[in-house]
Amino acid sequence: MAASLAIASSALSTLYRIVVYLFLQVAPVSKAKYVIPVLYLGYALASYFGAPAFSQVIAVKEEVVAIEQEKSERNGHVVTDVAVQETTTIIPVVEPPTLKSALSAIIFSVPSPIRALRTTNFVINTLLLLAAVEFVFYPYFDSASDVVYTRVGALYPDAVKIVVRYPAANSTENLVRVVWRQADGKNDSETPWREGPIANLTAERDWVQSVSLRGLWPSTSYEYRFEDLNSTALPYPTTPIQFHTAPDPRLHSGSHYRFIASSCMTPNFPYMPLQGRRIKGLDLLTDYLWPSKPHSTAPSSAVAQNISDEDMSMSTSPVIQSVNDTSAENVTAPANITTAVPAPEKSVPPTAFMVFMGDFIYADVPIYFGDDAEAYRRLYRRNYNSPSFRKVYERLPIIHTYDDHEIINNYAGLGNSSLPPYPNATNAFELYNADANYDPIEEGQYYYDFRYGDAAFFVMDTRKYRSDIFSDEPSSHTMLGDKQLTALYNWLGKVNNTAVFKFVVSSVPFTALWTYEALEDTWAAFPYEKSALLSAFQSVPNVIVLSGDRHEFAAIEFAAGDGGHNVLEVSTSPMSMFYVPFIRTLKPRSEEVVNRTREEVIIKEDGNMEVVKHVEEVPREKVLKYIAEGNYKWSTIEVDTRDYAHPVVRVEIMIDGKPAYHLEVLGKPIKLQSTTALGALVPQSLRGMLDRIGLKPSRWF
Ligand SMILES: *[C@@H]1O[C@H](CO)[C@@H](O)[C@H](O)[C@H]1NC(C)=O
Ligand SMILES: *[C@@H]1O[C@H](CO)[C@@H](O)[C@H](O)[C@H]1NC(C)=O
Ligand SMILES: *[C@@H]1O[C@H](CO)[C@@H](O)[C@H](O)[C@H]1NC(C)=O
Ligand SMILES: *[C@@H]1O[C@H](CO)[C@@H](O)[C@H](O)[C@H]1NC(C)=O
Ligand SMILES: *[C@@H]1O[C@H](CO)[C@@H](O)[C@H](O)[C@H]1NC(C)=O
Ligand SMILES: *[C@@H]1O[C@H](CO)[C@@H](O)[C@H](O)[C@H]1NC(C)=O
Ligand SMILES: *[C@@H]1O[C@H](CO)[C@@H](O)[C@H](O)[C@H]1NC(C)=O
Ligand SMILES: *[C@@H]1O[C@H](CO)[C@@H](O)[C@H](O)[C@H]1NC(C)=O
Ligand SMILES: *[C@@H]1O[C@H](CO)[C@@H](O)[C@H](O)[C@H]1NC(C)=O
């Protein structure tokens, strides 16, 4: 009995350690919150009751010890007293532990008769328990209720949105004025501050508020700080926060900037003891954006692939091959070549903003603290309290969308905004993240569009209107809902000829190639709506879909049939979270195919040319590149439309702080029309728009 308890203790202990390791380093699976305490308790009980077994293993050995006492010669006799004593000594059978046996006793929790080793095992397992407890309950104990911060959100050519959180002691409101001035590099402390809007911070709104600063010049640097109503500068921020307004989109002079796209983060995962505020992915992003020591000009390990996509190029002939795999070339010279002519200094354009594509908090991972407003707000405060994040948001404007973990796993809102926990979840999302986004297309909605230079963006809300895919007819399922779809189709029509690149931001992947749980949570679960949208995307040149959610990176190409335009999707996550080890969840291509006509020019013997047409089938969706590994991923998207005839988007995928993949997307030149003349072209209804592009998707209405 005791021996089997000892074995049970060892087995439980080993299993427990594996589970805790997986939980803290691989994936913080929610179920661990039951498994870990149970295993620990099981181990503790088994080891406590199994322990006496060791004293029985110790053998009792009898020894006869003869003590010979030689007495001194007495009266000529040699007297020898032989005293025979029988003693019983208890000697453990076990040898004193060798280093090896001690190590294995600790590593494998092998039952050991030595108390010190058993205690060591107990201490190790208890520390592991404390680590798990620290990880899980950190946000509860470090609720960041007094965090003070400010950040910039939406950037317009003439305005900017600023978020400020400034709690007041012993008061129910705190009035904070934004003061601002141009920061034209002269660092002129004489420039007077101008009074901006007043933020009315109240406890009811968790002391956070977004305000708009208007009347600014395009493409101009400004700085701001805060004052109280008596014009006394507030202690935070210690140095003014700087920002740069968006370019004037009416000037068709080409753009050159980059932005960051990623999603999914949880502080201190993978776990490190007593680092509860750290978000390592953002530390890496900080080093990348503002290196303290200049990096070598170019990455050496990255593999580049250029898309010489005839579809996205000027050629009117049908697409032959969208990815020129044979032309994959290494962008950089090997790092160790010093004598060679240095590569031309690649001019790094300014990073204008970051799009955070959801799962900014994990309300229900590893545990769900309930649906009250404070439980959600606490997790936002916690992120803004992170020194890792502070370094980023004080310098880089960030716009957001949400995904399921801002609410609860795989949330489908059914278009009902009073469905718990949606109201409390979105209250926090709104206060902390959404209020500083670009103005919504319709008041009170979370989807929005905006322009930056000559590129246009549409950011979807993939949660509020989502249908329950387990009920009703699949053809009636919707991801975006009627109104948002109309807005998206209208937007496509509007930007068709008024923006060069069109970025569509979806928190969940648009591709259906991701399997497992993705089949229920991504666009794969909405095949009808997706297929109609894809046709619309493919009627517009230069559409790029950005997504996150899968904790993996992939670039997907959606092939268009004759006359259409290929669409590219770049899905990048997590910013700082787990990735799925071992299992590969992405299919390389879809079974669905499209027909494309390939033209081949043959020069005949008589010197005449003949055009031969071939019809070939290509997969509708195809993976260009897939990288699953990496806890810290983001993509840097460089928009370069300075050369009107050769607009290009360069995508750099950064994984764990290193460049992992480069993709160059050659766009189709767009003869930009003025946006103002466009109103008349935009049909008012979704059906009208669909008719215009020749779609009759009666099936999903
Ligand atoms: C707030 O009130 C508490 C007690 O009511 C007091 O000790 C504290 O000094 C006050 N703080 C400020 C900033 O007035
Ligand atoms: C600030 O907001 C609170 C709550 O909405 C309101 O009662 C108060 O009047 C506002 N204060 C000012 C100065 O606008
Ligand atoms: C502004 O000054 C007045 C008088 O000097 C004072 O009563 C008031 O509390 C001050 N307000 C703030 C917000 O400091
Ligand atoms: C691929 O690119 C190389 C070099 O850029 C070019 O020579 C070749 O013709 C291209 N192949 C196709 C099929 O486009
Ligand atoms: C790219 O680099 C790899 C290894 O660094 C090398 O094997 C390959 O030949 C290079 N390709 C080209 C096109 O230079
Ligand atoms: C929302 O939060 C409030 C305040 O914390 C709480 O009373 C309420 O039960 C929560 N749930 C819903 C659905 O409103
Ligand atoms: C929305 O959800 C609430 C809360 O569950 C429910 O009372 C209400 O009837 C729902 N509204 C609709 C239109 O389904
Ligand atoms: C975009 O423009 C092209 C040609 O001008 C047109 O065929 C297509 O239907 C338009 N797409 C949308 C969504 O308006
Ligand atoms: C492609 O073309 C073949 C023959 O031309 C036809 O049988 C097939 O249905 C077409 N496939 C699609 C997806 O249009």
CSV table of N, CA, C and O in Angstrom, one decimal, residues 410-415 419 463-474 476-479 520 525-526:
chain,number,residue,atom,x,y,z
A,410,ASN,N,-15.0,32.6,-28.9
A,410,ASN,CA,-15.8,32.3,-30.1
A,410,ASN,C,-17.2,33.0,-30.0
A,410,ASN,O,-18.2,32.5,-30.4
A,411,TYR,N,-17.2,34.2,-29.5
A,411,TYR,CA,-18.4,35.0,-29.3
A,411,TYR,C,-19.1,35.3,-30.7
A,411,TYR,O,-18.5,35.7,-31.6
A,412,ALA,N,-20.4,35.0,-30.7
A,412,ALA,CA,-21.3,35.4,-31.8
A,412,ALA,C,-22.4,36.2,-31.3
A,412,ALA,O,-23.2,35.8,-30.4
A,413,GLY,N,-22.4,37.5,-31.7
A,413,GLY,CA,-23.3,38.5,-31.1
A,413,GLY,C,-24.8,38.5,-31.5
A,413,GLY,O,-25.6,39.1,-30.9
A,414,LEU,N,-25.1,37.8,-32.6
A,414,LEU,CA,-26.4,37.7,-33.2
A,414,LEU,C,-27.1,39.1,-33.4
A,414,LEU,O,-28.3,39.2,-33.5
A,415,GLY,N,-26.2,40.1,-33.5
A,415,GLY,CA,-26.8,41.4,-33.7
A,415,GLY,C,-27.5,42.0,-32.5
A,415,GLY,O,-28.1,43.0,-32.6
A,419,LEU,N,-27.0,41.3,-25.3
A,419,LEU,CA,-26.7,39.9,-24.9
A,419,LEU,C,-25.5,39.9,-24.0
A,419,LEU,O,-24.4,40.2,-24.4
A,463,ARG,N,-17.8,40.4,-34.8
A,463,ARG,CA,-18.4,39.8,-33.7
A,463,ARG,C,-19.9,40.1,-33.4
A,463,ARG,O,-20.7,39.3,-33.1
A,464,LYS,N,-20.2,41.4,-33.5
A,464,LYS,CA,-21.5,41.8,-33.1
A,464,LYS,C,-22.7,41.2,-33.9
A,464,LYS,O,-23.7,40.9,-33.3
A,465,TYR,N,-22.5,41.1,-35.2
A,465,TYR,CA,-23.6,40.7,-36.0
A,465,TYR,C,-23.5,39.2,-36.4
A,465,TYR,O,-24.3,38.7,-37.2
A,466,ARG,N,-22.5,38.5,-35.9
A,466,ARG,CA,-22.2,37.1,-36.3
A,466,ARG,C,-23.4,36.2,-35.9
A,466,ARG,O,-23.9,36.3,-34.8
A,467,SER,N,-23.8,35.3,-36.8
A,467,SER,CA,-24.8,34.4,-36.5
A,467,SER,C,-24.3,33.2,-35.8
A,467,SER,O,-23.1,32.9,-35.8
A,468,ASP,N,-25.3,32.5,-35.1
A,468,ASP,CA,-25.0,31.2,-34.5
A,468,ASP,C,-24.9,30.2,-35.7
A,468,ASP,O,-25.9,29.9,-36.3
A,469,ILE,N,-23.7,29.7,-35.9
A,469,ILE,CA,-23.5,28.8,-37.1
A,469,ILE,C,-24.1,27.4,-36.8
A,469,ILE,O,-24.2,26.6,-37.7
A,470,PHE,N,-24.5,27.2,-35.6
A,470,PHE,CA,-25.1,25.8,-35.3
A,470,PHE,C,-26.6,25.8,-35.5
A,470,PHE,O,-27.2,24.8,-35.2
A,471,SER,N,-27.2,26.9,-35.8
A,471,SER,CA,-28.6,26.9,-36.0
A,471,SER,C,-28.9,27.4,-37.4
A,471,SER,O,-28.1,28.0,-38.1
A,472,ASP,N,-30.1,27.2,-37.8
A,472,ASP,CA,-30.6,27.7,-39.1
A,472,ASP,C,-29.9,27.2,-40.3
A,472,ASP,O,-29.0,26.3,-40.2
A,473,GLU,N,-30.2,27.7,-41.4
A,473,GLU,CA,-29.7,27.3,-42.7
A,473,GLU,C,-28.3,28.0,-42.8
A,473,GLU,O,-28.2,29.2,-42.6
A,474,PRO,N,-27.3,27.2,-43.3
A,474,PRO,CA,-26.0,27.8,-43.5
A,474,PRO,C,-26.1,29.1,-44.4
A,474,PRO,O,-25.3,30.0,-44.2
A,476,SER,N,-28.1,31.3,-44.5
A,476,SER,CA,-28.6,32.5,-43.9
A,476,SER,C,-27.6,33.1,-42.9
A,476,SER,O,-27.8,34.1,-42.3
A,477,HIS,N,-26.5,32.4,-42.7
A,477,HIS,CA,-25.5,32.8,-41.7
A,477,HIS,C,-24.8,34.1,-42.2
A,477,HIS,O,-24.4,34.2,-43.4
A,478,THR,N,-24.6,35.0,-41.3
A,478,THR,CA,-23.8,36.2,-41.6
A,478,THR,C,-22.7,36.4,-40.6
A,478,THR,O,-22.9,36.2,-39.4
A,479,MET,N,-21.6,37.0,-41.1
A,479,MET,CA,-20.5,37.4,-40.2
A,479,MET,C,-20.7,38.9,-39.9
A,479,MET,O,-20.5,39.3,-38.8
A,520,GLU,N,-15.0,26.8,-37.3
A,520,GLU,CA,-16.2,27.4,-36.7
A,520,GLU,C,-16.1,28.9,-36.5
A,520,GLU,O,-17.1,29.6,-36.3
A,525,ALA,N,-16.6,29.4,-41.8
A,525,ALA,CA,-17.9,29.0,-41.3
A,525,ALA,C,-19.0,29.8,-42.0
A,525,ALA,O,-20.2,29.6,-41.8
A,526,PHE,N,-18.6,30.8,-42.9
A,526,PHE,CA,-19.6,31.6,-43.5
A,526,PHE,C,-19.4,31.6,-45.0
A,526,PHE,O,-19.1,32.6,-45.6
